């Protein structure tokens, strides 16, 4: 049974993010400066809390995608820097609120902000960062970019509410789950990829291609996240293997195991997930059931399928270093170990 | 001692809001339709929770101000309808998050959404409404309006964090408190008044006048709120007299009573507010101390002073039914009993 998350490409995970990191390095430094600058406030709590999360070594995948998309589409201006910074703020705001909603204690290997400063501060600083994000977008002054990202903000929140409504519902269908991650995760990947083409004023078919790339990459990314929660390395993950299980979170590995399982197995899922009655060796048993039904392999298969759609979406663009780097991001997202 | 919140105008409270209600009646009906329409989602929890608060009989003062400002400034279009709807959504989002942060159980005479649907849903539906607000503003398509309201969103959240940082700090100064309510309350009144002039493309001095009117009206409104929390009629208020006291919230009546009090009295405030050790008759004693030091009268005096600034700010505009109605809103805000 050994490796449950097989590597399907020759390149290692870090190598596959390297080309993008290299291409956008200079712009990312500008973004890091803006992010620190815009998290400043006379109210000390705001920069303290914001920096805790911002400086905690996230991959900054979403702003990098916005930069790469703008550059691949030949955007000559500098509005992509602020736009990408706003996207990272939107993402950070979502993480702050998510951790409150999920009552999470750890993220990226550190205590969550809510554990240090409380739920109240996390809710309010999240609101502040979202406000700052829209301020930055107004500075950029492109109405289509504002449309894309205000739409994303509403859809992400809608997805989070959908997830809350599906909580502990073991009979959630794969389709219903897909609708949730489409909204809560893929919407911001979609927006990040789309804004580059929008800034560059590319024709509708290219903007649609970037949306498709972003959306499917986001789906793949989330599905791999879900698989890693049961199969990853706790040290690399920055959170514990089994967090989703302990929180009673419904993700695809669980959905598939439940559907493919026997009555006895479904009773196990209902006891642990619905009733929250979790004993010491239940996580091991859950992982064993997932292996038995190949639920983690199937989740990874789905992720690769969405990754393939993302790759095909890019096909209409001529070859370039940026295009190639954005293809590599798909491989990174599917093959990563954290 | 009888009446601690004196009426200083001949007209009754309801009369003073009537002229505005009458003038904007038709537009407000359009806004009510938009508000119901934009709170719709396939995720049932969203309209349920949003309608609970939206249909709970708030005064809708902020959207009415935006309408009146646009009309007084001669705005000929219809963007003011969506702009005002977005302002009400921003306000509703703030209330949802506020109730979570303050752990409030009642608002407008009803259970809070967080008590019925939980803190998690209140946080996320608040995020959704804020996203919808920005979507509506993008539809209006006026970059200055977007600038004013994205700025307000960030400032309001900043004010809420300031308030959180000052929580239970009995030695908060009046200035520090003013900075808090300037941000958390007055910023949205300011924005509501300003957007009308911005939509109508009025010269800078008129836009500045509307900002000043809105800001000072908002300060007056909040100070009266703070006084009513210790002197109002529970039935009319829709929440209990003494909520601020029980929550250890620092407001001007308390700040003044603490500063004007003896060492023994300060010990009382520190026991009840800082330590949260509140006995049965402590609220009565708190109100007695406020009466002794004329803290509620002083709070109302400050409110009237800001109201006077708001009135003078309007002076540069020629006489009109809208101007007169907006002056009456000042009287309403200062003289209201709820």
XYZ file of C-alpha atoms in Angstrom:
676
model
C 0.000 0.000 0.000
C 3.035 2.248 0.679
C 2.754 5.469 -1.260
C -0.866 6.640 -1.473
C -0.135 9.900 -3.245
C 1.879 8.801 -6.268
C 4.140 11.199 -8.110
C 3.233 11.118 -11.782
C 5.894 13.435 -13.101
C 9.648 13.153 -13.130
C 10.273 16.598 -11.645
C 10.245 17.028 -7.891
C 7.679 19.221 -6.257
C 10.063 22.089 -5.488
C 11.479 22.060 -9.007
C 8.007 22.500 -10.492
C 7.371 25.775 -8.656
C 10.894 27.082 -9.349
C 10.337 28.473 -12.876
C 7.404 30.609 -11.704
C 9.244 31.765 -8.578
C 12.182 32.782 -10.747
C 10.066 34.673 -13.308
C 8.009 36.701 -10.827
C 10.706 37.139 -8.204
C 11.112 40.897 -8.636
C 7.362 41.591 -8.690
C 6.881 39.379 -5.636
C 9.358 41.507 -3.720
C 7.296 44.580 -4.587
C 4.192 42.723 -3.443
C 5.792 41.755 -0.152
C 6.571 45.424 0.483
C 2.997 46.497 -0.354
C 1.553 43.760 1.836
C 3.581 44.913 4.840
C 2.769 48.547 4.073
C -0.982 48.018 3.757
C -1.210 45.937 6.932
C -0.002 48.983 8.881
C -2.444 50.735 11.215
C -2.271 52.945 14.283
C -4.162 50.139 15.956
C -1.261 47.856 16.995
C -3.369 44.720 16.998
C -3.857 44.937 13.229
C -0.222 44.701 12.039
C 0.604 42.197 14.806
C -2.139 39.838 13.789
C -1.801 40.419 10.049
C 1.974 39.875 10.093
C 1.612 36.659 12.058
C -0.233 35.103 9.151
C 1.345 37.036 6.282
C 4.908 36.309 7.438
C 4.208 32.670 8.166
C 5.607 31.363 4.911
C 2.573 30.739 2.773
C 3.367 29.861 -0.828
C 1.677 33.006 -2.208
C 0.489 30.907 -5.108
C -2.554 33.077 -5.883
C -0.711 36.403 -6.297
C 2.018 34.617 -8.295
C -0.659 33.307 -10.654
C -2.068 36.809 -11.128
C 1.419 38.102 -11.981
C 2.176 35.247 -14.373
C -1.176 35.637 -16.097
C -0.669 39.388 -16.588
C 2.836 38.868 -17.940
C 1.946 35.964 -20.222
C -0.850 38.148 -21.640
C 1.629 40.948 -22.348
C 0.297 43.473 -19.813
C 2.691 46.437 -19.960
C 1.554 48.398 -16.860
C 2.106 47.922 -13.143
C -1.479 47.477 -11.909
C -0.820 43.737 -11.630
C 1.321 44.340 -8.525
C -1.471 45.923 -6.494
C -4.036 43.543 -7.895
C -1.944 40.561 -6.819
C -1.404 42.125 -3.369
C -5.161 42.577 -2.991
C -5.670 38.906 -3.893
C -3.247 37.838 -1.151
C -5.142 40.067 1.330
C -8.436 38.522 0.295
C -6.912 35.091 0.813
C -5.500 36.066 4.216
C -8.881 37.472 5.301
C -10.501 34.180 4.324
C -7.937 32.183 6.320
C -8.534 34.330 9.422
C -12.290 33.793 9.223
C -11.906 30.104 8.309
C -9.831 29.409 11.379
C -12.531 31.005 13.538
C -15.290 29.015 11.839
C -13.326 25.725 12.006
C -11.979 26.459 15.500
C -8.519 25.575 14.162
C -5.504 25.705 16.434
C -2.665 25.380 13.911
C -1.917 26.700 10.427
C 1.374 26.564 8.524
C 3.024 24.999 11.554
C 2.162 27.871 13.883
C -0.593 28.651 16.325
C -3.563 30.274 14.589
C -4.164 33.986 15.148
C -7.445 33.217 16.870
C -5.606 31.098 19.437
C -3.192 33.953 20.215
C -5.415 37.038 19.849
C -8.890 35.536 20.044
C -11.770 34.972 17.653
C -12.955 38.563 17.947
C -9.714 40.087 16.674
C -9.477 37.483 13.903
C -12.946 38.341 12.613
C -12.307 42.093 12.690
C -8.775 42.053 11.245
C -10.102 39.811 8.465
C -12.703 42.494 7.727
C -9.979 45.133 7.735
C -7.819 43.199 5.257
C -10.800 42.746 2.942
C -11.462 46.487 3.097
C -7.793 47.181 2.352
C -7.937 44.765 -0.593
C -10.783 46.728 -2.184
C -8.985 49.994 -1.489
C -5.981 48.694 -3.439
C -8.183 47.541 -6.286
C -9.797 50.973 -6.474
C -6.259 52.389 -6.724
C -5.628 50.142 -9.714
C -8.781 51.635 -11.181
C -9.761 48.855 -13.589
C -13.517 48.237 -13.351
C -13.303 44.733 -14.822
C -10.725 43.707 -12.229
C -13.008 45.102 -9.524
C -15.878 43.107 -10.970
C -13.901 39.876 -11.043
C -12.691 40.224 -7.474
C -15.914 41.513 -5.868
C -17.603 38.561 -7.497
C -14.947 36.229 -6.095
C -15.398 37.691 -2.591
C -19.134 36.932 -2.597
C -18.710 33.479 -4.144
C -15.982 32.447 -1.675
C -18.201 33.406 1.275
C -21.105 31.559 -0.318
C -18.891 28.465 -0.631
C -17.904 28.692 3.026
C -21.579 28.842 4.024
C -22.288 25.821 1.761
C -19.506 23.947 3.520
C -20.942 24.902 6.909
C -24.389 23.676 5.835
C -22.882 20.351 4.674
C -20.866 19.917 7.879
C -21.003 16.422 9.337
C -23.316 15.291 6.523
C -21.673 12.001 5.516
C -24.100 11.495 2.623
C -22.917 14.662 0.826
C -22.533 13.770 -2.864
C -19.343 14.284 -4.831
C -21.239 16.843 -6.955
C -22.312 18.828 -3.903
C -18.738 18.727 -2.637
C -17.472 19.899 -6.010
C -19.839 22.876 -5.835
C -18.415 23.751 -2.416
C -14.732 23.684 -3.417
C -15.560 25.354 -6.715
C -16.781 28.322 -4.661
C -14.588 28.324 -1.573
C -11.232 27.542 -3.250
C -11.379 27.524 -7.043
C -13.113 30.931 -7.284
C -10.001 32.800 -6.107
C -7.650 30.772 -8.342
C -10.032 31.542 -11.215
C -10.049 35.236 -10.367
C -6.265 35.370 -9.965
C -5.747 33.843 -13.387
C -8.471 35.953 -15.012
C -7.372 39.373 -13.758
C -4.072 39.142 -15.662
C -5.898 38.681 -18.965
C -8.404 41.382 -17.978
C -5.658 43.902 -17.160
C -4.008 43.125 -20.496
C -7.373 43.621 -22.193
C -7.115 40.284 -24.021
C -10.002 38.987 -26.171
C -12.882 37.076 -24.564
C -11.632 33.605 -25.563
C -8.297 34.185 -23.826
C -10.011 35.497 -20.699
C -12.242 32.406 -20.735
C -9.148 30.207 -21.107
C -7.532 31.825 -18.070
C -10.717 31.362 -16.053
C -10.787 27.683 -16.988
C -7.102 27.255 -16.121
C -7.559 28.931 -12.734
C -10.744 27.124 -11.824
C -9.451 23.655 -12.640
C -6.082 24.310 -11.032
C -7.949 25.424 -7.897
C -10.065 22.262 -7.870
C -6.952 20.103 -8.247
C -5.187 22.065 -5.504
C -8.045 21.606 -3.031
C -8.464 17.896 -3.779
C -4.749 17.317 -3.155
C -5.123 19.270 0.103
C -7.928 16.944 1.086
C -5.883 13.831 0.269
C -2.818 15.171 2.112
C -4.891 15.661 5.240
C -5.064 11.855 5.478
C -1.761 10.905 3.869
C 0.715 13.763 4.290
C 3.655 14.323 6.579
C 2.554 16.320 9.649
C 5.878 18.134 9.814
C 5.690 19.286 6.189
C 1.956 20.024 6.289
C 2.199 22.605 9.060
C -0.889 21.047 10.572
C -1.671 17.579 11.835
C -2.639 14.662 9.657
C -6.264 13.931 10.474
C -7.383 17.496 11.227
C -10.302 17.188 8.800
C -11.286 13.900 10.446
C -11.180 15.345 13.947
C -13.172 18.430 12.850
C -15.795 16.237 11.177
C -15.064 17.966 7.875
C -16.574 16.387 4.784
C -13.993 16.005 1.994
C -13.772 13.746 -1.039
C -11.681 10.928 0.545
C -14.375 10.584 3.201
C -17.269 10.946 0.724
C -15.843 8.138 -1.442
C -15.047 5.878 1.517
C -18.557 6.337 2.856
C -20.184 5.571 -0.505
C -17.939 2.592 -1.249
C -18.202 1.241 2.303
C -20.266 -1.478 3.981
C -23.076 -0.793 6.447
C -20.651 -1.408 9.317
C -18.183 1.037 7.814
C -20.877 3.678 7.332
C -21.795 3.233 10.982
C -18.133 3.959 11.805
C -18.186 7.179 9.743
C -21.466 8.256 11.297
C -20.208 7.654 14.821
C -16.952 9.549 14.271
C -18.048 12.319 11.882
C -21.728 12.903 12.694
C -21.631 12.173 16.414
C -18.039 13.333 16.887
C -17.332 10.284 19.062
C -13.673 9.699 18.169
C -11.476 7.168 19.962
C -7.684 6.863 19.951
C -7.251 4.512 17.016
C -10.179 5.787 14.919
C -7.968 7.929 12.670
C -5.842 4.865 11.823
C -9.000 2.926 11.073
C -10.324 5.792 8.906
C -7.092 5.835 6.893
C -7.208 2.030 6.581
C -10.751 2.254 5.180
C -9.633 4.922 2.722
C -6.802 2.665 1.560
C -9.129 -0.327 1.315
C -11.495 1.604 -0.976
C -8.695 3.446 -2.795
C -10.365 6.722 -1.805
C -7.100 8.668 -1.641
C -5.939 7.349 -5.019
C -9.349 8.240 -6.486
C -9.131 11.747 -5.005
C -5.691 12.158 -6.570
C -7.011 10.801 -9.874
C -9.713 13.467 -9.844
C -7.095 16.088 -9.038
C -4.993 14.967 -12.003
C -8.061 15.073 -14.242
C -8.761 18.695 -13.289
C -5.060 19.418 -13.716
C -5.268 18.049 -17.262
C -8.214 20.357 -18.034
C -6.210 23.299 -16.691
C -3.291 22.340 -18.952
C -5.527 22.102 -22.029
C -7.093 25.458 -21.202
C -3.653 27.055 -21.576
C -3.092 25.449 -24.973
C -4.441 28.378 -27.011
C -1.608 30.608 -25.788
C 1.686 30.632 -27.716
C 4.700 29.053 -26.050
C 6.449 31.283 -23.537
C 8.415 31.020 -20.316
C 5.307 32.186 -18.420
C 3.039 29.629 -20.051
C 5.514 26.889 -19.280
C 5.824 28.068 -15.658
C 2.023 28.070 -15.312
C 1.924 24.492 -16.632
C 4.526 23.578 -14.052
C 2.287 25.015 -11.311
C -0.240 22.312 -12.206
C 2.413 19.643 -11.656
C 3.406 21.313 -8.390
C -0.185 21.420 -7.172
C -0.793 17.777 -7.971
C 2.536 16.403 -6.743
C 3.211 18.498 -3.658
C 3.659 16.957 -0.239
C 2.346 19.988 1.680
C -33.632 63.927 38.187
C -36.500 62.517 36.064
C -35.686 62.890 32.373
C -31.978 62.425 31.759
C -32.182 62.740 27.979
C -33.972 66.045 27.490
C -35.810 66.870 24.313
C -34.551 70.188 23.037
C -36.827 70.590 20.070
C -40.572 71.039 19.873
C -41.130 68.314 17.285
C -41.485 64.730 18.418
C -38.951 62.170 17.385
C -41.176 60.439 14.833
C -42.161 63.737 13.223
C -38.532 64.652 12.621
C -37.859 61.556 10.479
C -41.157 61.888 8.588
C -40.114 64.459 5.961
C -37.175 62.271 4.852
C -39.273 59.094 4.871
C -41.849 60.859 2.716
C -39.313 62.205 0.202
C -37.417 58.960 -0.366
C -40.365 56.606 -0.002
C -40.432 55.424 -3.598
C -36.674 54.911 -3.825
C -36.710 53.048 -0.511
C -39.236 50.597 -1.928
C -36.878 49.943 -4.828
C -34.066 49.456 -2.312
C -36.101 47.007 -0.272
C -36.685 44.946 -3.408
C -32.976 44.984 -4.309
C -31.998 44.056 -0.771
C -34.266 40.997 -0.796
C -33.110 40.109 -4.294
C -29.391 40.334 -3.513
C -29.693 38.328 -0.305
C -30.890 35.368 -2.393
C -28.611 32.352 -2.747
C -28.979 28.645 -3.501
C -27.526 28.176 -0.049
C -30.678 28.429 2.100
C -28.842 29.578 5.185
C -27.889 32.872 3.495
C -31.370 34.324 2.784
C -32.702 32.934 6.086
C -30.060 34.641 8.129
C -29.913 37.806 6.031
C -33.694 38.273 6.100
C -33.817 37.828 9.847
C -31.753 40.962 10.267
C -32.835 42.851 7.154
C -36.550 42.405 7.864
C -36.215 43.221 11.543
C -37.304 46.812 11.205
C -34.092 48.772 11.248
C -34.503 52.461 10.470
C -32.447 52.250 7.246
C -31.083 55.662 8.099
C -27.831 55.213 6.180
C -29.359 54.326 2.782
C -31.952 57.089 3.264
C -29.110 59.566 3.778
C -27.406 58.427 0.584
C -30.663 58.913 -1.347
C -31.336 62.334 0.162
C -27.785 63.476 -0.509
C -27.945 62.375 -4.163
C -31.313 64.070 -4.664
C -30.360 67.289 -2.867
C -27.271 67.431 -5.089
C -29.419 67.089 -8.204
C -28.230 63.628 -9.270
C -30.369 62.694 -12.298
C -29.459 58.975 -12.655
C -30.477 55.862 -10.758
C -27.108 54.668 -9.425
C -28.062 56.042 -6.013
C -30.506 53.140 -5.537
C -27.868 50.421 -5.808
C -25.334 52.508 -3.933
C -27.754 52.944 -1.030
C -28.584 49.219 -1.100
C -24.871 48.408 -0.908
C -24.539 50.724 2.101
C -27.329 48.875 3.919
C -25.586 45.560 3.133
C -22.309 46.899 4.507
C -24.145 48.005 7.646
C -25.875 44.621 7.992
C -22.546 42.793 7.574
C -21.074 44.950 10.338
C -23.993 44.176 12.661
C -23.617 40.433 12.066
C -19.913 40.556 12.913
C -20.467 42.961 15.818
C -22.942 40.632 17.468
C -20.394 37.814 17.241
C -17.618 39.988 18.664
C -19.833 41.362 21.468
C -21.525 37.995 22.103
C -24.869 39.850 21.919
C -28.116 37.949 22.394
C -30.655 40.583 21.305
C -30.877 43.246 18.601
C -33.922 45.260 17.547
C -36.055 43.328 20.010
C -35.236 39.937 18.472
C -32.727 37.190 19.109
C -29.462 37.843 17.272
C -28.655 35.729 14.213
C -25.660 34.240 16.023
C -27.962 32.943 18.772
C -30.220 31.233 16.219
C -27.759 30.095 13.549
C -24.440 30.286 15.393
C -21.352 32.464 15.269
C -19.933 30.607 12.282
C -22.877 31.352 9.998
C -22.978 34.978 11.176
C -19.317 35.514 10.271
C -19.676 33.915 6.843
C -23.000 35.495 5.870
C -21.541 38.867 6.900
C -18.670 38.192 4.485
C -21.163 37.276 1.782
C -23.164 40.491 2.245
C -19.974 42.553 2.063
C -19.054 40.789 -1.176
C -22.548 41.443 -2.554
C -22.239 45.120 -1.560
C -19.081 45.492 -3.658
C -20.693 43.630 -6.543
C -23.555 46.155 -6.514
C -21.115 49.060 -6.384
C -19.245 47.663 -9.375
C -22.601 47.554 -11.187
C -23.052 51.258 -10.449
C -19.639 51.702 -12.029
C -18.607 54.988 -10.392
C -14.967 54.759 -9.325
C -15.260 57.567 -6.769
C -18.185 55.857 -5.072
C -16.138 52.658 -4.956
C -13.265 54.582 -3.427
C -15.468 56.162 -0.751
C -17.055 52.879 0.260
C -13.966 50.651 0.124
C -12.318 53.243 2.332
C -15.291 53.143 4.714
C -15.149 49.330 4.879
C -11.507 49.380 6.000
C -11.999 52.267 8.441
C -15.062 50.679 10.074
C -13.162 47.438 10.678
C -10.222 49.445 12.036
C -12.615 51.201 14.446
C -13.991 47.883 15.634
C -10.472 46.641 16.335
C -9.712 49.895 18.212
C -12.817 49.304 20.305
C -11.729 45.740 21.006
C -8.276 46.950 22.078
C -9.883 49.521 24.422
C -12.285 46.943 25.891
C -12.568 47.086 29.682
C -10.033 49.924 29.811
C -11.783 52.361 32.180
C -9.091 55.003 31.727
C -9.797 55.380 27.985
C -9.819 59.126 27.223
C -12.701 60.926 25.581
C -10.389 61.604 22.614
C -9.533 57.947 22.208
C -13.234 57.125 22.400
C -14.013 59.756 19.803
C -11.462 58.181 17.461
C -13.207 54.828 17.922
C -16.741 56.038 17.125
C -15.415 58.238 14.353
C -14.232 55.050 12.669
C -16.757 52.415 13.681
C -19.949 54.524 13.284
C -19.358 57.948 11.755
C -17.353 56.593 8.795
C -20.430 54.966 7.214
C -22.650 58.021 7.842
C -19.902 60.117 6.249
C -19.698 57.789 3.259
C -23.501 57.653 2.860
C -23.715 61.442 2.776
C -20.666 61.797 0.512
C -21.655 59.303 -2.186
C -24.700 61.371 -3.132
C -22.558 64.404 -3.879
C -19.992 62.189 -5.621
C -22.607 60.584 -7.885
C -23.905 64.059 -8.753
C -20.351 65.120 -9.511
C -20.622 68.199 -7.270
C -17.607 70.481 -6.655
C -15.084 69.634 -3.932
C -16.474 72.083 -1.355
C -19.926 70.528 -1.545
C -18.504 67.017 -1.249
C -16.527 68.185 1.795
C -19.706 69.691 3.264
C -21.551 66.393 2.878
C -18.651 64.518 4.495
C -18.768 66.903 7.441
C -22.538 66.589 7.745
C -22.373 62.785 7.690
C -19.439 62.482 10.076
C -20.899 64.776 12.730
C -24.365 63.306 12.399
C -22.802 59.871 12.904
C -20.942 61.005 16.025
C -24.147 62.497 17.448
C -26.069 59.334 16.595
C -23.556 57.069 18.349
C -23.333 59.263 21.463
C -27.133 59.230 21.817
C -27.007 55.446 21.431
C -24.499 55.319 24.266
C -26.673 57.525 26.510
C -29.812 55.525 25.699
C -28.083 52.343 26.786
C -28.224 53.710 30.343
C -31.394 55.820 30.159
C -33.673 54.421 27.449
C -36.798 52.334 27.561
C -35.928 48.641 27.155
C -39.103 47.967 25.193
C -38.419 50.752 22.688
C -34.675 50.081 22.486
C -35.083 46.500 21.259
C -32.308 45.539 23.652
C -31.911 45.801 27.392
C -30.910 48.946 29.239
C -27.485 48.248 30.676
C -26.202 45.962 27.889
C -23.056 48.068 27.513
C -22.505 47.889 31.273
C -22.913 44.119 31.403
C -20.595 43.673 28.403
C -17.965 45.924 30.012
C -18.160 48.211 26.980
C -16.429 51.563 27.312
C -18.684 54.433 26.190
C -18.702 58.142 26.962
C -21.168 58.060 29.925
C -18.832 55.611 31.643
C -15.652 57.466 30.648
C -17.008 60.713 32.116
C -18.319 59.054 35.286
C -14.959 57.374 35.839
C -13.009 60.617 35.316
C -15.371 62.701 37.451
C -15.639 60.056 40.181
C -13.980 59.531 43.557
C -11.439 56.803 44.288
C -14.232 54.650 45.732
C -16.318 55.165 42.624
C -13.395 54.276 40.363
C -12.957 51.104 42.379
C -16.612 50.340 41.639
C -16.081 50.849 37.876
C -12.936 48.734 37.933
C -14.658 45.897 39.782
C -17.659 45.847 37.455
C -16.096 46.738 34.101
C -12.508 45.488 34.336
C -13.098 42.433 36.540
C -16.620 41.806 35.259
C -17.798 41.175 38.824
C -21.370 42.512 38.544
C -23.934 42.108 41.317
C -27.706 42.539 41.138
C -27.977 46.217 41.996
C -24.738 47.348 40.334
C -26.499 48.647 37.204
C -28.725 50.868 39.367
C -25.661 52.120 41.179
C -23.878 52.764 37.862
C -26.839 54.810 36.611
C -26.974 56.690 39.909
C -23.271 57.586 39.556
C -23.889 58.789 36.003
C -26.720 60.996 37.223
C -24.603 62.296 40.098
C -21.846 63.373 37.686
C -24.286 64.482 34.959
C -22.501 62.061 32.605
C -25.599 61.330 30.526
C -26.461 65.024 30.190
C -22.853 65.715 29.174
C -22.981 62.920 26.595
C -26.177 64.421 25.172
C -24.572 67.871 25.191
C -21.698 66.510 23.116
C -24.208 64.882 20.772
C -26.019 68.197 20.321
C -22.703 69.940 19.652
C -21.859 67.503 16.855
C -25.424 67.855 15.599
C -24.902 71.620 15.385
C -21.722 71.115 13.328
C -23.645 68.828 10.991
C -26.325 71.492 10.586
C -23.782 74.205 9.794
C -22.094 71.928 7.280
C -25.327 71.846 5.277
C -25.596 75.653 5.274
C -23.808 76.142 1.944
C -26.593 74.312 0.100
C -29.616 76.295 -1.106
C -32.929 75.691 0.653
C -34.790 72.586 -0.534
C -37.122 69.958 0.809
C -34.177 67.505 0.896
C -31.952 69.915 2.810
C -34.698 70.543 5.311
C -35.323 66.796 5.699
C -31.613 66.201 6.291
C -31.624 68.882 8.985
C -34.576 67.136 10.573
C -32.561 63.897 10.663
C -30.170 65.644 13.025
C -33.054 66.472 15.358
C -34.298 62.898 15.082
C -30.862 61.476 15.897
C -30.433 63.676 18.944
C -33.998 63.404 20.306
C -34.869 59.778 19.594
C -35.814 57.364 22.352
C -34.520 54.285 20.525
